[in-house]
Each structure stands twice: as structure tokens, then as C-alpha cells.
Amino acid sequence: MKKGEERMDDRERKPDNRNNKKRNYQLYIILAIVAAVTVALITGLDSLVKKSTTKKVTYDEFVEAVEEGKVDSVKISSARVTFTLTDDLRMTYYTPYLPDSNLLPMLNEAGVEYTGTEDSSGSAILEFILVYILPFALIWILMGFFMRRIGGGSGGMMGIGKANTATNMSRATGVTFADVAGEDEAKESLTEIVDFLHNPQKYVQIGAKLPKGALLVGPPGTGKTLLARAVAGEANVPFFYISGSDFVELFVGVGASRVREMFKDAKRNAPCLIFIDEIDAVGRQRGTGLGGGHDEREQTLNQLLTEMDGFGENEGIIIMAATNRPDVLDPALLRPGRFDRQVTVSLPDANEREAILKVHAKNKILANDVNIKNLSLRTPGFSGADLENLLNEAALLAVRRNKDAITMDEIDEATDRVLMGPAKVSRKITDKEKRLVAIHESGHAVIGIKLEDANEVHKITIIPRGVAGGYTMMLPKEEKIGIMTKNELVAQITGLLGGRVSEEMYLHEITTGASDDFKRATKIARAMVTEYGMSDLGPVEYEEKQEGVFLGRDYGKAKNFSDKVAHEIDEEVRKIINDCYKKAEDILKANKDLVMLLADALMENETLTKEQIDSLVKTGKLNQDKEEKDKTVADLKEEAKIKGIKGYSKMTKEELEEALKED
């Protein structure tokens, strides 16, 4: 920054400093009043207590009491002699102090305990300090402490209303669009903003008005914050970052003042980019909620709306925000002139997942058996954050197993961990329970193998994870955009019911293991009837469409049908479930040998991969020879290490295979 600019900034800050000083003086006056009232209360209470428990006597009466042996203890000061009597210790007596050389000898002769001396001029000062000054000092310290806590550390005791935006501003984010894998459509929508921040005059000359604000909408973990940082990095402008919750405070008006401070700082550093993360924390619809509203949050939102309106057309300030709940935002935020451009940041498809995995795999050592493209096909529904976590979990497992590189074994285990949780290896499972789970999961798998519209079976395991005793991984055969046919939904329900049907058919027993399957199947069937119009009740929406987590509201579904129709809906849902149950019975009855084959293989191996499942379906046995050929160098080194083969770390693949054969 140039010297001239620095001086200009100083001039701009002077009015703010004067206002701050004025507020500080006002606060000091309030504190002084509180302190004076406190001292007055202490003094009044002290005098009341003393009047009720003390009594004044003459000096002669005091001497007479000492001589008669009635005095218990004496306290001598420069102003008075205070004493208590042996027969009444609750009452304190006092008499003005008179210079008397015989006082101390008299007290010693009578055996009376005393404190102080005849020269106790400093005791009155000490008493004043302890009674009046010390409580006041303690009150001042405590008030200062609580004011700092309330202010959140922003400017100490006098900086309650200041925002923390100064600490959240960065001159260079260090992130560009090259660091954001996938989301090509979102990046294209934000390119205009980058270009405007680079060269605003180009737009001014032609009379174009760029949107003042851009709202990034999408599920958690899709890279909304990263995109905002990339925009600032591409434009090479200051980046102001603040969370919506940072504006929400206990005291009314504090959040609004923080909004003002943030925009003042932004104007001083224009052109720049302001990014508000989780804006739904402060931007929810006004007047909603059980209490009818929240004064502090609504005042903060009003101030935000005012500041956005106060932008000049070409001030060079772009405001961006992110949320996964756009439906709860106040309509005033979304009108033209504010957040008038919405950019959807959706879950990545297969190609985008591959690009994301390549970015996160740059600093990781992967074995030769790891195929990024195949991994991207096996992770539908994963967000960018999920994929990053997947590779990180795999790296941690590789280190734990003392491997030099991340193999497919670690990635498979990491995938299971992300989806279902860590394996419960310490849990003792009986053979009966193991057989039951194997039959159950084999039922799911056979439906997926034999039913045309079902998802493809990629993995079967009977190792307990999370709350599940085992699970069958079934993934779509092709990447879809969210549209599903009736046959595909029916196939999903049939596959979910396959586990219970297999139990009943081959074990002649039913268990609680299918409870989650029933829940999911019923949900799909009910949606087919009430939302998708896929039943005999016709193409009518009987309930409001149930959106995903990031698009749904907190309110229940609206019931817009009679009790008679409700009964008919229940009947249609039951009919769909029963038809799918019968279809599952027919498939499993016709493929009993395959069910038993898969169950036996699971009992022996506990986990079956897609290759092993395909081998069992085609040949009736596992292709162990192929499995041996596909072992990587890392796998061979691990095996050689266990067997204690010397010099294994420097051997080639062929040498390792030969050494293992000889051993």
C-alpha cells in the first residue's frame, strides 16, 4: 500500500476512533455510578450492622469492668478501645481512647488478651482500605473480566461490538480454480465475477451491472468454501471470511455493529470479496420459529440487507455466501440486487470424483494395484470431503500396517469404515450367528445378481460394522442424474426384502436383522404411492414431496387427503411390499444352489469381492490362482516380512515370488 493510501485510511478511521472514545467515556461513567452505589450500600449495611451489635460506654465504665474481671478481650486503636465481655460475646462495647499509661499494665494484671498498642494510628487507614477500597477493586476486576468474556476477545472490555473480520482477512488465499477439481459448471458461473474483480472498468464502459452477490448452494462437503477462496485467489483480491454464527450474540445490536464494521473494512480494501459461510445461521426468514422471532438475529439480518443495498454499482465489492439450506433463507436476501445469482454446487459425478481423487492423491504413495478410475466408479454419492477422508483413512491404515504404499486392501477397508464404521474384530460371533448373517446377505446378493433392474453387487461381508452384522454393497450399473423408473424402485424393494426371505426359506426362522431393510423398503413404497403416482390411486401427490436434507424444511408433511384415502394409501403400500416379497421368494427358490454357494464362501472367507462373486456365479468356485497372480509388490513384501525372508525389501516382484515358493 502507498503512503498516500495509508494517510487516507487514517483519516477514514478518525471518526470511528472518536465514536469509540465517546462510547468508552459513557461506559466509564456507568461503571463509576455502579461503583458509587456499591460503596454506598456497603457503608449503609456496615453502619446498620454496627448499630445493632455495638454499644458505647464511658472510659470509667471500661476500667471498672476490667478491674471486676468481666472483660474477655480488648482491641486498642488510636481512636477507640473496643472490648467484649465474658458473659456476652455477641455484643461489642467501645469507649473513646484516652492516654493512660496504666492501661496496658492493668490489662496484663487482669489477664485480659488485647491487640494493638497505644500508638495504632495506621489501623484506621487499614480498616478503611479493607472495608471500602478492597470490595470496590474486586467489583471493578470482576466487571472487566465479564465484559471481556462477553466481547469475545474483540477489542477487550470496550470492543464488544467489533467484528473479528480483521483477523479473517487474507491478502492472498493461495487457492485457484486449478485446486478445485470438478464443478466445472460452478466455476464457469463464477468466472464473470473473477473477470469483474480483475478489470471492473470493462464492465463499466459498456454499462453492464454485475450481480452484487452470489449464493453457493449445495450439500455439505461439496467444496463451497473452497470455491469462494478460489474466486478470491483467481482475482488476487483481499478475501474476507466470516461465519454466519459470528454475527449472532447475546446482546441486541452487537451483531448489527459487526456487520457495519465488516463492510467498512471491505470498502477500505476494495476491490475485495466478502464470504459469509453458513449464512442460514443469520439469514433465516424473519418472524419464524416457536417464539415468533429473534430480535438480535433479525436486527443483524436487517443491517446486512441495508449494507448490501448501500453498495455503489462499481465499488468493487463482491459478496458471496454459502448454505446447505436455501429454503430457510429470507426472501429479501434472494431478490435481485442482493444475492441475485445462485450457483449450485452438487455432488460430483464419476468423472469429477476421479479428478477429486487425483488431487487428494498427489501427496500420497499409491501401490500399483490402485486404480483411481475404478475407485471413482465405486464411490457414488461421495462428496469431495468424503473422498478426501477416504484416502486419508487408507493412508492411516497403511502406516498402521507398516506398509510403504497404500494398497487396494487399505482403500477397501477405508471405504467400509466411511460407510459403515470400523470393523468389530474383537466381537465374538458364534457359528450359528455367522451362518445366519451369511444366509441373510446371500439373499440380498442373489436378488441383485438375478434381477435385471437391480443394482450391481460389488461386495459381500459378514464382518460386523457399526450396528450392522454384515452388509451387501450394491452400486448402480450406470451413473444416474437422479431419475429412476418404477421397475428400478421395485427392484430396490425386492433386493431389500431378499435378506428376510432367505432367512425364512433356508433357516425356517426370522430375525431382527431385517428391521432397517423394512424401514427403507416401506419408505420407497410410500413415496411411490404418495409422491410419484406409481400406484392404482393415480398420478396424484398426496403428500408434499420429501426433499433431501439440504433442501428440506423442519416442518412436517401437509396432509391433504381424507381418512378413507389414507386407508387406501396404506393398502397400496402393503400391496407393493407383498408383491416384491413374492418376487424375492420366486427368485431365491429358483437359485437355492447359488444362495448356499455364496453363504458357504462367506463362512470361509468372511468377505467376497466383485471378482470373487463373479467367479462363483460363472464357475461355482473361487479363482484362487488369479488372486495369487494379482498380488502386488507391497503384498509380497508384507508376506516375506511375516515369513522372515532376509533382504526382502530390495527384491523385485519375480525374486519375491521365487523366495516365497522356496520358503
XYZ file of C-alpha atoms in Angstrom:
663
model
C 0.000 0.000 0.000
C 1.229 3.521 -0.821
C 1.866 6.184 1.800
C -0.907 8.336 0.459
C -3.347 5.481 0.797
C -2.223 4.868 4.353
C -2.892 8.504 5.278
C -6.303 8.310 3.652
C -7.135 5.219 5.685
C -6.067 7.052 8.834
C -8.407 9.945 8.049
C -11.207 7.456 7.454
C -10.599 5.789 10.794
C -10.552 9.024 12.848
C -14.347 9.414 13.077
C -14.590 5.802 14.201
C -11.970 6.446 16.894
C -13.893 9.483 18.152
C -17.083 7.433 18.309
C -15.268 4.657 20.137
C -13.860 7.157 22.671
C -17.340 8.588 23.212
C -18.719 5.087 23.847
C -15.803 4.375 26.193
C -16.468 7.544 28.244
C -20.115 6.597 28.559
C -19.156 3.144 29.765
C -16.721 4.623 32.298
C -19.489 6.863 33.676
C -21.818 3.860 34.036
C -19.114 1.899 35.849
C -18.452 4.835 38.197
C -22.141 5.088 39.065
C -22.295 1.350 39.747
C -19.208 1.598 41.965
C -20.626 4.566 43.931
C -23.901 2.748 44.532
C -21.975 -0.336 45.647
C -19.873 1.673 48.142
C -22.989 3.395 49.500
C -24.677 0.041 50.014
C -21.600 -1.394 51.741
C -21.330 1.665 54.014
C -25.008 1.603 54.896
C -25.006 -2.095 55.656
C -21.842 -1.719 57.731
C -23.394 1.062 59.836
C -26.610 -0.926 60.354
C -24.679 -3.968 61.497
C -22.546 -1.894 63.866
C -25.595 -0.155 65.401
C -27.246 -3.461 66.196
C -24.169 -5.207 67.669
C -22.126 -2.406 69.305
C -22.657 -0.178 72.389
C -20.789 2.914 73.572
C -19.693 3.221 77.247
C -17.543 5.664 79.243
C -13.869 5.079 79.861
C -14.506 4.736 83.610
C -17.073 2.002 82.970
C -14.473 0.198 80.863
C -11.817 0.426 83.657
C -14.359 -0.788 86.225
C -15.240 -3.798 84.047
C -11.524 -4.697 83.699
C -10.956 -4.477 87.452
C -14.002 -6.691 88.130
C -12.708 -9.348 85.691
C -15.694 -9.071 83.296
C -13.643 -8.183 80.144
C -12.807 -11.032 77.747
C -10.733 -9.302 75.002
C -9.628 -5.793 74.065
C -8.718 -4.115 70.759
C -6.845 -0.798 71.024
C -6.691 1.774 68.193
C -5.803 5.457 68.057
C -9.495 6.457 68.216
C -11.180 3.933 70.458
C -10.874 0.942 72.710
C -13.155 -1.926 71.676
C -13.875 -4.815 74.055
C -16.155 -7.765 74.712
C -17.489 -9.119 77.999
C -17.143 -12.701 79.157
C -20.873 -13.076 79.749
C -21.965 -11.595 76.367
C -19.550 -12.273 73.487
C -22.088 -11.309 70.788
C -22.176 -7.631 71.893
C -19.165 -5.391 71.285
C -18.532 -2.353 73.555
C -16.340 0.640 72.772
C -15.081 3.758 74.508
C -13.054 6.717 73.247
C -9.334 6.183 73.745
C -7.753 8.343 76.486
C -3.984 8.492 77.011
C -3.467 6.266 80.038
C -0.029 4.903 80.982
C -1.675 2.403 83.340
C -3.859 0.803 80.626
C -1.514 -1.938 79.443
C -0.217 -2.860 82.944
C -3.853 -3.035 84.081
C -4.787 -5.379 81.245
C -1.729 -7.579 81.891
C -2.510 -7.753 85.618
C -6.125 -8.734 84.918
C -5.029 -11.364 82.340
C -7.012 -9.793 79.505
C -5.957 -10.549 75.937
C -5.515 -7.406 73.805
C -4.452 -6.471 70.299
C -2.958 -3.218 69.031
C -0.908 -0.741 71.010
C -1.380 2.674 72.377
C 0.054 4.025 69.118
C -2.192 2.489 66.430
C -2.590 5.408 64.108
C -2.390 3.227 60.959
C -5.172 0.840 61.970
C -7.930 3.231 60.927
C -6.429 3.560 57.453
C -6.079 -0.215 57.165
C -9.662 -0.683 58.271
C -10.862 1.806 55.637
C -8.917 0.005 52.897
C -10.219 -3.421 53.857
C -13.829 -2.355 54.279
C -14.269 0.097 51.418
C -11.425 0.092 48.886
C -10.888 -3.680 48.539
C -14.529 -4.581 47.722
C -14.661 -1.804 45.131
C -11.440 -3.048 43.496
C -12.747 -6.613 43.379
C -16.006 -5.458 41.769
C -14.071 -3.500 39.115
C -11.867 -6.510 38.291
C -14.836 -8.878 38.015
C -16.770 -6.477 35.783
C -13.782 -6.099 33.496
C -13.385 -9.875 33.282
C -17.017 -10.488 32.356
C -17.047 -7.654 29.825
C -14.050 -9.183 28.087
C -15.772 -12.564 28.018
C -18.919 -11.065 26.570
C -16.920 -9.207 23.934
C -15.396 -12.483 22.760
C -11.910 -11.072 22.949
C -12.610 -8.436 20.279
C -11.024 -5.277 21.490
C -11.173 -6.260 25.175
C -13.580 -4.643 27.556
C -14.525 -1.777 25.237
C -14.719 -3.690 21.973
C -17.962 -5.614 22.366
C -19.409 -4.544 19.065
C -16.350 -5.003 16.918
C -16.238 -7.762 14.351
C -13.427 -10.226 14.018
C -13.154 -9.620 10.306
C -9.671 -8.129 10.536
C -8.280 -11.445 11.719
C -10.230 -13.284 8.989
C -8.939 -11.218 6.109
C -6.221 -12.583 3.879
C -4.469 -10.714 1.079
C -3.881 -13.922 -0.861
C -5.812 -17.164 -0.381
C -3.272 -19.291 -2.265
C -6.140 -21.179 -3.934
C -7.137 -21.034 -7.603
C -9.599 -22.863 -9.838
C -6.826 -25.361 -10.604
C -7.047 -26.539 -6.991
C -10.791 -27.173 -7.334
C -11.383 -30.473 -9.091
C -14.702 -30.984 -10.860
C -17.585 -28.491 -10.507
C -16.934 -27.136 -13.995
C -20.394 -25.575 -14.245
C -19.997 -23.765 -10.922
C -16.548 -22.452 -11.893
C -17.909 -21.211 -15.208
C -20.689 -19.301 -13.405
C -18.107 -17.618 -11.170
C -15.699 -16.700 -13.975
C -17.576 -13.425 -14.625
C -17.040 -12.387 -11.005
C -13.320 -13.066 -11.296
C -13.108 -11.074 -14.505
C -15.012 -8.177 -12.935
C -12.627 -8.041 -9.990
C -9.682 -8.134 -12.405
C -10.960 -5.395 -14.709
C -14.123 -3.626 -13.483
C -13.731 -0.768 -15.994
C -14.510 -3.122 -18.870
C -17.997 -3.653 -17.469
C -18.489 -0.012 -16.520
C -17.776 1.205 -20.039
C -20.384 -0.996 -21.632
C -22.941 -0.282 -18.913
C -23.119 -3.817 -17.543
C -24.128 -4.416 -13.932
C -22.646 -7.453 -12.332
C -24.659 -9.273 -9.637
C -23.813 -7.891 -6.227
C -23.939 -11.254 -4.542
C -23.558 -14.929 -5.375
C -25.068 -17.666 -3.215
C -23.374 -21.079 -3.293
C -25.938 -23.808 -2.643
C -25.248 -27.493 -2.124
C -24.889 -30.381 0.324
C -22.131 -30.322 2.976
C -18.630 -31.209 1.848
C -19.025 -30.315 -1.838
C -16.426 -27.504 -1.784
C -18.445 -24.286 -1.451
C -15.893 -22.558 0.783
C -13.039 -23.774 -1.422
C -14.751 -22.270 -4.478
C -15.094 -18.893 -2.740
C -11.392 -18.927 -1.832
C -10.564 -19.872 -5.432
C -12.530 -16.869 -6.749
C -10.555 -14.523 -4.499
C -7.307 -16.283 -5.438
C -8.012 -16.060 -9.167
C -8.845 -12.374 -8.875
C -5.911 -11.748 -6.484
C -8.017 -9.567 -4.182
C -8.393 -9.486 -0.374
C -10.636 -12.227 0.980
C -12.894 -11.534 3.971
C -14.124 -14.715 5.614
C -16.711 -14.851 8.393
C -19.223 -17.422 9.575
C -22.899 -16.561 9.972
C -22.757 -17.606 13.614
C -20.096 -14.930 14.299
C -22.795 -12.267 13.945
C -25.133 -13.825 16.485
C -24.550 -12.535 20.017
C -26.386 -12.367 23.324
C -26.949 -8.603 23.315
C -29.254 -6.938 20.799
C -27.341 -4.697 18.402
C -23.951 -6.385 18.687
C -24.401 -8.467 15.517
C -25.565 -5.420 13.552
C -22.491 -3.445 14.624
C -20.269 -6.313 13.499
C -21.909 -6.234 10.075
C -21.189 -2.491 9.828
C -17.553 -2.994 10.852
C -17.073 -5.762 8.295
C -18.396 -3.706 5.407
C -16.339 -0.654 6.484
C -13.197 -2.776 6.351
C -14.224 -4.170 2.972
C -14.738 -0.686 1.498
C -11.261 0.353 2.665
C -9.757 -2.675 0.879
C -11.871 -2.611 -2.321
C -11.814 -4.355 -4.712
C -12.318 -7.380 -2.488
C -14.527 -10.379 -1.810
C -16.661 -10.958 1.292
C -17.593 -14.561 2.024
C -20.216 -15.479 4.660
C -20.214 -19.191 5.420
C -23.384 -20.874 6.721
C -25.426 -17.745 6.128
C -28.600 -19.556 7.193
C -27.458 -19.018 10.816
C -28.283 -15.308 10.465
C -30.358 -15.154 7.263
C -33.367 -17.284 8.213
C -36.838 -15.997 7.454
C -37.916 -13.264 9.849
C -40.865 -13.905 12.140
C -40.477 -17.684 12.071
C -39.877 -20.103 14.883
C -41.782 -21.043 18.003
C -41.145 -17.698 19.681
C -42.165 -15.613 16.705
C -38.657 -14.338 16.037
C -35.274 -13.439 17.461
C -34.586 -9.727 17.937
C -30.795 -9.939 17.738
C -30.746 -12.192 14.652
C -33.396 -10.155 12.854
C -31.630 -6.864 13.558
C -28.412 -8.383 12.228
C -30.208 -9.559 9.077
C -31.774 -6.109 8.599
C -28.352 -4.499 8.855
C -26.929 -6.982 6.323
C -29.729 -6.170 3.877
C -29.125 -2.442 4.371
C -25.390 -2.756 3.773
C -25.921 -4.757 0.580
C -28.324 -2.087 -0.673
C -25.775 0.582 0.216
C -23.216 -0.703 -2.251
C -22.483 1.585 -5.123
C -22.738 -0.001 -8.536
C -18.993 -0.044 -9.055
C -17.438 -0.093 -5.610
C -15.609 -3.305 -6.459
C -17.039 -5.355 -3.588
C -18.469 -8.795 -4.274
C -20.284 -10.648 -1.513
C -20.574 -14.434 -1.619
C -22.300 -16.759 0.796
C -22.751 -20.499 1.224
C -25.574 -22.580 2.632
C -26.988 -26.082 2.502
C -30.442 -24.788 3.486
C -31.531 -22.264 0.823
C -35.203 -22.911 1.585
C -34.997 -21.310 5.053
C -33.420 -18.049 3.855
C -35.399 -14.829 3.975
C -36.818 -13.919 0.524
C -35.358 -10.419 0.891
C -31.880 -11.907 0.660
C -32.615 -13.631 -2.634
C -34.211 -10.755 -4.535
C -32.389 -9.029 -7.413
C -29.838 -6.569 -6.122
C -28.676 -8.784 -3.278
C -27.946 -12.477 -3.718
C -29.334 -12.420 -7.215
C -27.189 -15.284 -8.555
C -27.402 -18.812 -7.156
C -24.675 -21.290 -8.024
C -25.484 -24.935 -7.339
C -22.541 -26.988 -6.079
C -23.807 -30.550 -6.372
C -22.338 -33.940 -5.532
C -19.663 -34.952 -8.063
C -20.302 -37.481 -10.824
C -17.880 -40.284 -11.732
C -15.545 -38.091 -13.822
C -15.494 -35.358 -11.170
C -14.825 -37.913 -8.429
C -11.863 -39.183 -10.433
C -10.470 -35.645 -10.714
C -11.001 -35.019 -6.986
C -9.285 -38.284 -6.059
C -6.286 -37.363 -8.236
C -5.965 -34.026 -6.399
C -6.016 -35.661 -2.963
C -3.705 -38.472 -4.109
C -0.890 -36.092 -5.140
C 0.904 -36.250 -1.798
C 0.204 -39.944 -1.178
C 2.140 -43.052 -2.245
C -0.230 -45.442 -4.015
C 0.575 -49.036 -4.916
C 0.338 -50.287 -8.485
C -2.936 -52.084 -7.815
C -4.773 -48.833 -7.016
C -6.851 -47.663 -9.980
C -8.252 -44.167 -9.430
C -10.837 -44.533 -12.200
C -12.229 -47.771 -10.759
C -12.307 -46.215 -7.306
C -14.336 -43.272 -8.629
C -16.920 -45.711 -10.035
C -17.201 -47.434 -6.651
C -17.951 -44.238 -4.701
C -21.273 -42.808 -5.991
C -22.832 -40.292 -3.624
C -19.469 -39.371 -2.053
C -18.759 -35.658 -1.661
C -15.321 -34.110 -2.107
C -14.833 -34.140 1.672
C -15.823 -37.828 1.798
C -13.247 -38.704 -0.880
C -10.520 -36.793 0.938
C -11.415 -38.607 4.148
C -11.409 -41.941 2.306
C -7.815 -41.563 1.078
C -6.688 -40.216 4.443
C -8.179 -43.220 6.266
C -6.442 -45.526 3.770
C -3.124 -43.756 4.411
C -3.550 -44.154 8.184
C -4.263 -47.860 7.746
C -1.153 -48.287 5.564
C 1.010 -46.677 8.251
C -0.603 -48.837 10.932
C 0.205 -51.953 8.888
C 3.824 -50.797 8.280
C 3.383 -50.637 4.504
C 5.421 -48.477 2.149
C 2.423 -47.640 -0.063
C -1.379 -47.533 0.062
C -2.799 -50.695 -1.485
C -6.307 -51.582 -2.572
C -6.764 -53.520 0.663
C -6.440 -50.306 2.680
C -8.776 -48.440 0.331
C -11.408 -51.201 0.589
C -11.159 -51.147 4.372
C -11.299 -47.337 4.407
C -14.430 -47.403 2.210
C -16.112 -49.754 4.649
C -15.076 -47.530 7.544
C -16.539 -44.413 5.909
C -19.808 -46.154 5.007
C -20.396 -48.462 7.977
C -17.806 -47.697 10.646
C -14.774 -49.720 11.821
C -14.938 -53.498 11.928
C -15.731 -55.052 15.323
C -12.871 -57.557 15.230
C -12.941 -58.109 18.983
C -16.599 -59.147 18.974
C -17.033 -62.895 19.437
C -19.535 -64.346 16.948
C -20.934 -67.853 17.229
C -21.044 -70.154 14.200
C -24.857 -70.083 14.322
C -24.918 -66.282 14.203
C -22.278 -66.280 11.462
C -24.342 -68.728 9.369
C -27.475 -66.649 9.863
C -25.789 -63.456 8.640
C -24.245 -65.328 5.684
C -27.659 -66.645 4.566
C -29.213 -63.185 5.028
C -26.572 -61.345 2.973
C -26.561 -64.067 0.297
C -30.293 -63.448 -0.168
C -29.623 -59.755 -0.854
C -26.808 -60.609 -3.257
C -28.710 -63.198 -5.323
C -31.568 -60.736 -5.911
C -29.008 -58.195 -7.138
C -27.367 -60.797 -9.410
C -30.528 -62.271 -10.948
C -32.917 -59.289 -11.113
C -32.383 -57.268 -14.295
C -33.160 -53.783 -12.950
C -31.334 -54.258 -9.627
C -28.052 -52.563 -8.721
C -24.797 -54.429 -9.286
C -23.316 -56.405 -6.374
C -19.762 -55.228 -5.613
C -19.050 -56.720 -2.206
C -20.499 -59.006 0.461
C -19.208 -59.214 4.013
C -20.356 -60.798 7.271
C -17.848 -58.829 9.402
C -19.876 -56.699 11.854
C -19.549 -52.944 11.384
C -21.394 -50.264 13.316
C -24.869 -51.570 14.121
C -24.878 -53.988 11.149
C -23.915 -57.643 11.433
C -22.858 -57.562 7.769
C -23.782 -55.832 4.550
C -24.000 -56.191 0.785
C -22.610 -53.313 -1.285
C -24.788 -52.723 -4.348
C -23.981 -49.854 -6.700
C -25.753 -48.508 -9.814
C -24.616 -50.044 -13.073
C -24.511 -46.581 -14.656
C -24.154 -43.044 -13.327
C -27.649 -41.519 -12.989
C -28.876 -37.947 -12.660
C -31.478 -38.815 -10.048
C -34.324 -40.113 -12.224
C -35.452 -43.681 -11.521
C -38.015 -45.906 -13.235
C -40.777 -47.843 -11.495
C -39.044 -51.141 -12.271
C -35.833 -49.890 -10.663
C -37.691 -48.867 -7.491
C -39.453 -52.225 -7.374
C -36.073 -53.951 -7.814
C -34.666 -51.942 -4.874
C -37.541 -53.015 -2.628
C -37.182 -56.636 -3.746
C -33.442 -56.578 -3.009
C -34.056 -55.118 0.465
C -36.554 -57.889 1.255
C -34.210 -60.611 -0.030
C -32.460 -60.971 3.333
C -35.644 -61.755 5.296
C -36.937 -64.097 2.555
C -33.645 -66.019 2.594
C -33.809 -66.410 6.403
C -37.377 -67.687 6.280
C -36.795 -70.012 3.331
C -33.488 -71.665 4.274
C -33.261 -71.274 8.051
C -37.013 -71.575 8.750
C -36.541 -68.709 11.176
C -36.841 -64.942 11.114
C -34.663 -62.455 12.983
C -34.457 -58.757 13.855
C -31.667 -58.236 11.298
C -34.081 -57.052 8.595
C -35.556 -54.109 10.536
C -33.563 -51.464 8.653
C -34.362 -53.205 5.338
C -38.090 -52.939 6.095
C -37.764 -49.278 7.008
C -36.059 -48.400 3.733
C -38.404 -50.584 1.653
C -41.507 -49.024 3.235
C -40.165 -45.519 2.645
C -39.635 -46.237 -1.066
C -43.059 -47.882 -1.428
C -44.843 -44.998 0.294
C -43.053 -42.464 -1.918
C -44.190 -44.439 -4.991
C -47.801 -44.057 -3.860
C -47.914 -40.546 -2.366
C -45.271 -38.676 -4.387
C -44.500 -40.413 -7.680
C -48.004 -41.521 -8.725
C -46.871 -45.145 -9.310
C -49.946 -46.958 -7.959
C -53.605 -47.618 -8.747
C -54.522 -44.411 -6.905
C -53.343 -42.495 -9.936
C -50.899 -39.639 -10.605
C -51.810 -37.604 -7.541
C -49.410 -36.125 -4.965
C -50.966 -36.939 -1.607
C -48.120 -35.547 0.484
C -45.603 -32.770 -0.001
C -42.501 -34.010 -1.677
C -39.862 -35.015 0.836
C -36.700 -33.235 -0.221
C -33.164 -34.138 0.630
C -31.521 -32.993 3.828
C -30.085 -29.823 2.363
C -33.344 -28.782 0.712
C -35.914 -29.815 3.284
C -37.728 -27.825 5.932
C -38.119 -28.565 9.583
C -41.877 -28.795 9.293
C -43.946 -31.960 8.870
C -45.706 -33.067 5.687
C -49.026 -31.489 4.900
C -51.936 -33.942 4.915
C -54.266 -33.075 2.069
C -56.439 -36.200 1.933
C -59.285 -37.829 3.872
C -59.130 -40.775 6.263
C -60.597 -43.008 3.531
C -57.762 -42.063 1.159
C -55.244 -42.623 3.984
C -56.548 -46.195 4.304
C -56.251 -46.680 0.536
C -52.667 -45.375 0.627
C -51.797 -47.905 3.330
C -53.369 -50.683 1.251
C -51.363 -49.702 -1.850
C -48.103 -49.564 0.119
C -48.832 -53.004 1.573
C -49.650 -54.361 -1.913
C -46.304 -53.144 -3.333
C -44.369 -54.676 -0.413
C -46.210 -58.002 -0.667
C -45.702 -58.215 -4.462
C -41.966 -57.556 -4.033
C -41.777 -60.127 -1.225
C -43.392 -62.760 -3.514
C -40.969 -61.862 -6.319
C -37.999 -62.293 -3.952
C -39.342 -65.725 -2.911
C -39.594 -66.843 -6.544
C -36.022 -65.713 -7.375
C -34.424 -67.264 -4.288
C -36.378 -70.538 -4.676
C -35.088 -70.860 -8.239
C -31.476 -70.091 -7.188
C -31.091 -72.130 -3.989
C -27.703 -73.532 -5.063
C -26.258 -70.044 -5.630
C -27.523 -68.853 -2.222
C -25.870 -71.826 -0.496
C -22.673 -71.383 -2.542
C -22.325 -67.718 -1.566
C -23.168 -68.498 2.070
C -20.520 -71.237 2.260
C -17.915 -68.941 0.673
C -18.775 -66.221 3.202
C -18.423 -68.672 6.094
C -14.912 -69.495 4.871
C -13.664 -66.058 3.705
C -15.990 -63.616 5.568
C -15.683 -61.102 2.687
C -16.226 -61.582 -1.050
C -15.104 -59.053 -3.677
C -16.829 -58.457 -7.019
C -14.251 -60.606 -8.817
C -14.805 -63.474 -6.392
C -18.592 -63.164 -6.686
C -18.383 -63.224 -10.497
C -16.131 -66.297 -10.309
C -18.618 -68.129 -8.051
C -21.531 -67.258 -10.353
C -19.704 -68.371 -13.531
C -17.618 -71.341 -12.347
C -19.031 -72.299 -8.974
C -15.689 -71.756 -7.194
C -13.270 -69.026 -6.229
C -10.419 -68.339 -8.680
C -7.554 -68.581 -6.182
C -4.869 -68.829 -8.910
C -5.861 -65.485 -10.345
C -5.854 -63.994 -6.871
C -2.251 -65.104 -6.388
C -1.194 -63.609 -9.727
C -2.746 -60.267 -8.874
C -0.674 -59.778 -5.710
C 1.284 -56.527 -5.713
C 4.914 -55.993 -4.728
C 3.715 -54.479 -1.448
C 1.631 -57.598 -0.709
C 4.583 -59.899 -1.480
C 6.926 -57.837 0.709
C 4.428 -57.955 3.562
C 4.207 -61.755 3.229
C 8.006 -62.063 3.042
C 8.352 -59.915 6.156
C 5.986 -62.166 8.086
C 7.899 -65.284 6.987
C 11.223 -63.699 7.939
C 12.874 -63.720 4.486
C 16.118 -61.714 4.601
C 16.700 -58.869 2.146
C 13.062 -58.842 1.007
C 12.898 -55.048 0.849
C 15.371 -54.884 -2.084
C 13.901 -57.788 -4.100
C 11.942 -57.452 -7.337
C 8.485 -58.979 -7.772
C 9.875 -62.054 -9.505
C 12.526 -62.538 -6.808
C 9.914 -62.219 -4.073
C 7.649 -64.790 -5.733
C 10.567 -67.210 -6.087
C 11.701 -66.698 -2.485
C 8.179 -67.296 -1.176
C 7.874 -70.508 -3.220
C 11.191 -71.820 -1.846
C 10.175 -70.956 1.669
